[in-house]
Structures are given as structure tokens and as C-alpha cells.
């Protein structure tokens, strides 16, 4: 998420950073043009990050890579692992092109929630 992004929501920052890192890794692996589906599993105490993940996966997708692929976002409460976002990209045959896990800083108590 960059400061020049007029649609950026500060509460999206943790998952947006994870999504941006994942997209950079996809570019580095030269796989971005073969992706047909992205799966994100958000391990967080609060469900607010789920909405942020949904927004950022589409918003941060690079315009030069074509339309954002289909994506699914799954929310799970952490069980000892801590807050994280696991991302996986698949090609048309269902083959995993890249799978990564990023730590996600938990939202502070009292932070604004999803409207």
C-alpha cells in the first residue's frame, strides 16, 4: 500500500503489506501472468482483516498483469501460531505456483471496524 493510493484505508495496512509482498514475489517468480486463482487464509483474532484482505487483493493487483484473478479469503482464529496471512496462487490446472506466509500485526483494541 502506498501513500499515493487514494483508496488506501489505514486499517488495511497489515494485510495490504502482505498482499504487496506476495505480488512482488509472484513477479519475481515470473508467475503473475499464469495465475487464475489466489487463496488467502487470514489467521487473526478479529474478522476485520478479512474485509481488508478482500479489498486489497483486487486493489493492489498490477494493472499491467491484466484483471485480478478469482480469489477466496478464509478467516481462521489463530491457534498458537499468531496472526498471519497465508497466500497461495494457482494456475488454470490447479497447480500451486507460489505459496507464502506473512505475519500480520493485530489491530489494536478500539480500532475502527468494518462498516
Coordinates of N, CA and C in Angstrom, one line a residue:
X1 N 0.9 -1.2 0.0 CA 0.0 0.0 0.0 C 0.9 1.2 0.0
X2 N 0.6 2.1 -0.9 CA 1.5 3.3 -1.0 C 0.7 4.6 -0.6
X3 N 1.5 5.6 -0.3 CA 0.8 6.9 0.1 C 0.1 7.5 -1.1
X4 N 0.4 7.2 -2.3 CA -0.3 7.7 -3.5 C -1.5 7.0 -3.8
X5 N -1.9 6.0 -3.1 CA -3.1 5.2 -3.4 C -4.3 5.9 -2.7
X6 N -5.1 6.6 -3.5 CA -6.2 7.4 -2.9 C -7.3 6.5 -2.2
X7 N -7.3 5.2 -2.5 CA -8.3 4.4 -1.9 C -7.8 3.6 -0.7
X8 N -6.6 3.9 -0.3 CA -5.9 3.2 0.8 C -6.7 3.5 2.1
X9 N -6.9 2.5 2.8 CA -7.6 2.6 4.1 C -6.5 2.2 5.1
X10 N -6.1 3.1 6.1 CA -5.1 2.7 7.0 C -5.3 1.4 7.8
X11 N -6.5 1.0 8.0 CA -6.8 -0.2 8.7 C -6.5 -1.5 7.9
X12 N -6.3 -1.3 6.5 CA -5.9 -2.3 5.6 C -4.4 -2.6 5.6
X13 N -3.6 -1.8 6.3 CA -2.1 -1.8 6.2 C -1.5 -3.2 6.4
X14 N -1.8 -3.9 7.5 CA -1.2 -5.2 7.7 C -1.4 -6.2 6.5
X15 N -2.6 -6.4 6.1 CA -2.9 -7.3 5.0 C -2.5 -6.8 3.7
X16 N -2.5 -5.5 3.5 CA -2.1 -4.8 2.3 C -0.6 -5.1 2.1
X17 N 0.2 -4.9 3.2 CA 1.6 -5.2 3.1 C 1.9 -6.6 2.7
X18 N 1.2 -7.6 3.3 CA 1.3 -9.0 2.9 C 1.0 -9.2 1.5
X19 N -0.1 -8.6 1.0 CA -0.5 -8.8 -0.4 C 0.5 -8.2 -1.3
X20 N 1.0 -7.1 -1.0 CA 2.0 -6.4 -1.9 C 3.3 -7.3 -1.9
X21 N 3.7 -7.8 -0.8 CA 4.9 -8.7 -0.8 C 4.7 -9.9 -1.6
X22 N 3.5 -10.5 -1.5 CA 3.1 -11.7 -2.3 C 3.2 -11.3 -3.8
X23 N 2.6 -10.2 -4.2 CA 2.6 -9.8 -5.6 C 4.0 -9.6 -6.1
X24 N 4.9 -9.0 -5.3 CA 6.3 -8.8 -5.7 C 6.9 -10.2 -5.9
X25 N 6.6 -11.1 -5.0 CA 7.2 -12.5 -5.1 C 6.7 -13.2 -6.4
X26 N 5.4 -13.0 -6.7 CA 4.9 -13.6 -7.9 C 5.6 -13.0 -9.2
X27 N 5.8 -11.7 -9.2 CA 6.6 -11.1 -10.3 C 8.0 -11.7 -10.4
X28 N 8.6 -11.8 -9.2 CA 10.0 -12.4 -9.1 C 10.1 -13.8 -9.6
X29 N 9.0 -14.6 -9.4 CA 8.9 -15.9 -9.9 C 8.4 -16.1 -11.3
X30 N 8.2 -14.9 -11.9 CA 7.7 -14.9 -13.3 C 6.4 -15.7 -13.5
X31 N 5.5 -15.6 -12.5 CA 4.3 -16.4 -12.5 C 3.0 -15.6 -12.6
X32 N 3.1 -14.3 -12.5 CA 1.9 -13.5 -12.3 C 1.0 -13.6 -13.5
X33 N 1.5 -13.9 -14.7 CA 0.6 -13.9 -15.9 C -0.1 -15.3 -16.0
X34 N 0.3 -16.3 -15.2 CA -0.3 -17.6 -15.3 C -1.4 -17.9 -14.2
X35 N -1.6 -16.9 -13.3 CA -2.4 -17.1 -12.1 C -3.9 -17.0 -12.5
X36 N -4.7 -17.9 -12.1 CA -6.1 -17.9 -12.3 C -6.9 -17.8 -11.0
X37 N -6.2 -18.1 -9.9 CA -6.9 -18.1 -8.6 C -5.9 -17.8 -7.5
X38 N -6.3 -17.0 -6.5 CA -5.5 -16.7 -5.4 C -6.3 -17.1 -4.1
X39 N -5.7 -17.8 -3.2 CA -6.3 -18.2 -2.0 C -5.6 -17.5 -0.8
X40 N -6.3 -16.8 0.1 CA -5.7 -16.1 1.2 C -6.4 -16.7 2.5
X41 N -5.6 -17.2 3.4 CA -6.1 -17.6 4.7 C -5.6 -16.7 5.7
X42 N -6.5 -15.9 6.4 CA -6.1 -15.0 7.4 C -6.3 -15.6 8.7
X43 N -5.2 -15.7 9.5 CA -5.2 -16.2 10.9 C -5.2 -14.9 11.7
X44 N -6.4 -14.5 12.3 CA -6.4 -13.3 13.1 C -7.6 -13.4 14.1
X45 N -7.4 -12.8 15.2 CA -8.4 -12.8 16.2 C -9.7 -12.1 15.8
X46 N -9.6 -11.0 15.2 CA -10.7 -10.2 14.7 C -11.0 -10.5 13.2
X47 N -12.2 -10.4 12.8 CA -12.6 -10.7 11.4 C -12.4 -9.4 10.5
X48 N -12.1 -8.3 11.1 CA -11.9 -7.1 10.3 C -10.9 -7.2 9.2
X49 N -9.8 -8.0 9.4 CA -8.8 -8.2 8.5 C -9.3 -8.9 7.2
X50 N -10.4 -9.7 7.4 CA -11.0 -10.4 6.3 C -11.4 -9.5 5.2
X51 N -12.1 -8.4 5.6 CA -12.6 -7.4 4.7 C -11.4 -6.6 4.1
X52 N -10.4 -6.4 4.8 CA -9.2 -5.7 4.3 C -8.5 -6.6 3.2
X53 N -8.4 -7.9 3.5 CA -7.8 -8.8 2.5 C -8.7 -8.8 1.2
X54 N -10.0 -8.9 1.4 CA -10.8 -8.9 0.2 C -10.6 -7.6 -0.7
X55 N -10.5 -6.5 0.0 CA -10.3 -5.2 -0.7 C -9.0 -5.1 -1.4
X56 N -7.9 -5.5 -0.7 CA -6.6 -5.3 -1.1 C -6.2 -6.2 -2.2
X57 N -6.7 -7.5 -2.2 CA -6.3 -8.4 -3.3 C -6.6 -7.9 -4.6
X58 N -7.7 -7.2 -4.8 CA -8.1 -6.7 -6.1 C -7.5 -5.3 -6.3
X59 N -7.5 -4.5 -5.3 CA -7.0 -3.1 -5.5 C -5.5 -3.1 -5.8
X60 N -4.7 -4.0 -5.2 CA -3.3 -3.9 -5.4 C -2.8 -4.7 -6.6
X61 N -3.7 -5.4 -7.2 CA -3.3 -6.2 -8.4 C -2.7 -5.3 -9.5
X62 N -1.5 -5.5 -10.0 CA -1.0 -4.6 -11.0 C -1.8 -4.6 -12.3
X63 N -2.0 -3.4 -12.8 CA -2.8 -3.2 -14.0 C -2.2 -3.9 -15.2
X64 N -0.8 -3.9 -15.2 CA -0.2 -4.5 -16.4 C -0.2 -6.0 -16.4
X65 N -0.8 -6.6 -15.3 CA -0.9 -8.1 -15.2 C -2.3 -8.5 -15.7
X66 N -3.1 -7.6 -16.1 CA -4.5 -8.0 -16.5 C -5.4 -7.9 -15.3
X67 N -6.6 -8.4 -15.5 CA -7.6 -8.4 -14.5 C -7.1 -9.3 -13.3
X68 N -7.5 -8.8 -12.1 CA -7.2 -9.6 -10.9 C -7.8 -11.0 -11.0
X69 N -7.1 -12.0 -10.6 CA -7.7 -13.4 -10.7 C -8.8 -13.6 -9.6
X70 N -9.6 -14.6 -9.8 CA -10.5 -15.0 -8.8 C -9.8 -15.2 -7.5
X71 N -10.4 -14.9 -6.4 CA -9.7 -15.1 -5.1 C -10.8 -15.5 -4.1
X72 N -10.3 -16.2 -3.1 CA -11.1 -16.6 -2.0 C -10.3 -16.3 -0.7
X73 N -11.0 -15.7 0.3 CA -10.4 -15.3 1.5 C -11.1 -16.1 2.6
X74 N -10.2 -16.8 3.4 CA -10.7 -17.6 4.5 C -10.2 -17.0 5.9
X75 N -11.1 -16.9 6.8 CA -10.7 -16.3 8.1 C -10.7 -17.5 9.2
X76 N -9.6 -17.5 9.9 CA -9.5 -18.5 11.0 C -8.9 -17.8 12.2
X77 N -9.3 -18.3 13.4 CA -8.7 -17.7 14.6 C -7.4 -18.4 14.8
X78 N -6.3 -17.7 15.2 CA -5.0 -18.3 15.3 C -5.0 -19.3 16.5
X79 N -4.3 -20.4 16.3 CA -4.2 -21.4 17.4 C -2.7 -21.6 17.7
X80 N -2.2 -20.6 18.4 CA -0.8 -20.7 18.8 C 0.2 -20.2 17.8
X81 N -0.2 -20.0 16.5 CA 0.8 -19.5 15.5 C 0.9 -18.0 15.5
X82 N -0.1 -17.3 16.0 CA -0.1 -15.8 15.9 C -0.7 -15.4 14.7
X83 N -1.0 -14.1 14.5 CA -1.7 -13.6 13.4 C -0.8 -13.7 12.1
X84 N -1.3 -14.2 11.1 CA -0.6 -14.3 9.8 C -1.6 -14.4 8.6
X85 N -1.0 -14.2 7.4 CA -1.8 -14.3 6.2 C -1.1 -15.3 5.3
X86 N -1.7 -16.4 5.0 CA -1.1 -17.4 4.1 C -1.7 -17.1 2.7
X87 N -0.9 -17.0 1.7 CA -1.4 -16.7 0.4 C -0.8 -17.8 -0.6
X88 N -1.7 -18.3 -1.5 CA -1.3 -19.3 -2.5 C -1.9 -18.8 -3.8
X89 N -1.1 -19.0 -4.9 CA -1.5 -18.7 -6.2 C -1.5 -20.0 -7.1
X90 N -2.6 -20.1 -7.9 CA -2.8 -21.4 -8.6 C -2.9 -21.0 -10.1
X91 N -2.5 -22.0 -11.0 CA -2.7 -21.8 -12.4 C -4.1 -22.4 -12.8
X92 N -4.4 -22.4 -14.1 CA -5.7 -23.0 -14.6 C -5.9 -24.4 -14.3
X93 N -4.8 -25.2 -14.1 CA -4.9 -26.6 -13.8 C -5.0 -26.9 -12.4
X94 N -4.9 -25.9 -11.5 CA -4.9 -26.0 -10.1 C -3.5 -26.2 -9.4
X95 N -2.5 -26.2 -10.2 CA -1.1 -26.3 -9.7 C -0.7 -25.1 -8.9
X96 N -0.1 -25.3 -7.8 CA 0.3 -24.2 -6.9 C 1.6 -23.6 -7.6
X97 N 1.5 -22.3 -7.9 CA 2.6 -21.5 -8.5 C 3.5 -20.9 -7.4
X98 N 2.9 -20.5 -6.3 CA 3.6 -19.9 -5.2 C 2.7 -19.9 -3.9
X99 N 3.4 -20.2 -2.8 CA 2.7 -20.3 -1.5 C 3.6 -19.6 -0.5
X100 N 3.1 -18.6 0.2 CA 3.9 -17.9 1.2 C 3.0 -17.5 2.4
X101 N 3.7 -17.3 3.5 CA 3.0 -16.9 4.8 C 3.7 -15.6 5.3
X102 N 2.9 -14.7 5.7 CA 3.4 -13.4 6.2 C 2.8 -13.1 7.5
X103 N 3.6 -12.6 8.5 CA 3.0 -12.2 9.7 C 2.1 -10.9 9.5
X104 N 1.0 -10.9 10.3 CA 0.1 -9.7 10.2 C -0.1 -9.2 11.6
X105 N 0.3 -7.9 11.7 CA 0.2 -7.2 13.0 C -1.3 -7.1 13.4
X106 N -1.6 -7.6 14.6 CA -3.1 -7.5 15.0 C -3.5 -6.0 15.2
X107 N -4.8 -5.8 14.9 CA -5.3 -4.4 15.1 C -5.4 -4.1 16.6
X108 N -5.2 -2.9 16.9 CA -5.3 -2.5 18.3 C -6.7 -2.5 18.8
X109 N -6.9 -2.8 20.0 CA -8.3 -2.7 20.6 C -8.8 -1.3 20.5
X110 N -10.1 -1.3 20.1 CA -10.8 0.0 19.9 C -10.6 0.6 18.5
X111 N -9.9 -0.1 17.6 CA -9.7 0.4 16.3 C -11.1 0.3 15.5
X112 N -11.2 1.2 14.6 CA -12.5 1.2 13.8 C -12.7 -0.1 13.1
X113 N -13.9 -0.6 13.1 CA -14.2 -1.9 12.4 C -14.7 -1.7 11.0
X114 N -15.2 -2.8 10.4 CA -15.8 -2.7 9.1 C -17.2 -2.2 9.2
X115 N -17.5 -1.3 8.3 CA -18.8 -0.7 8.3 C -19.8 -1.5 7.5

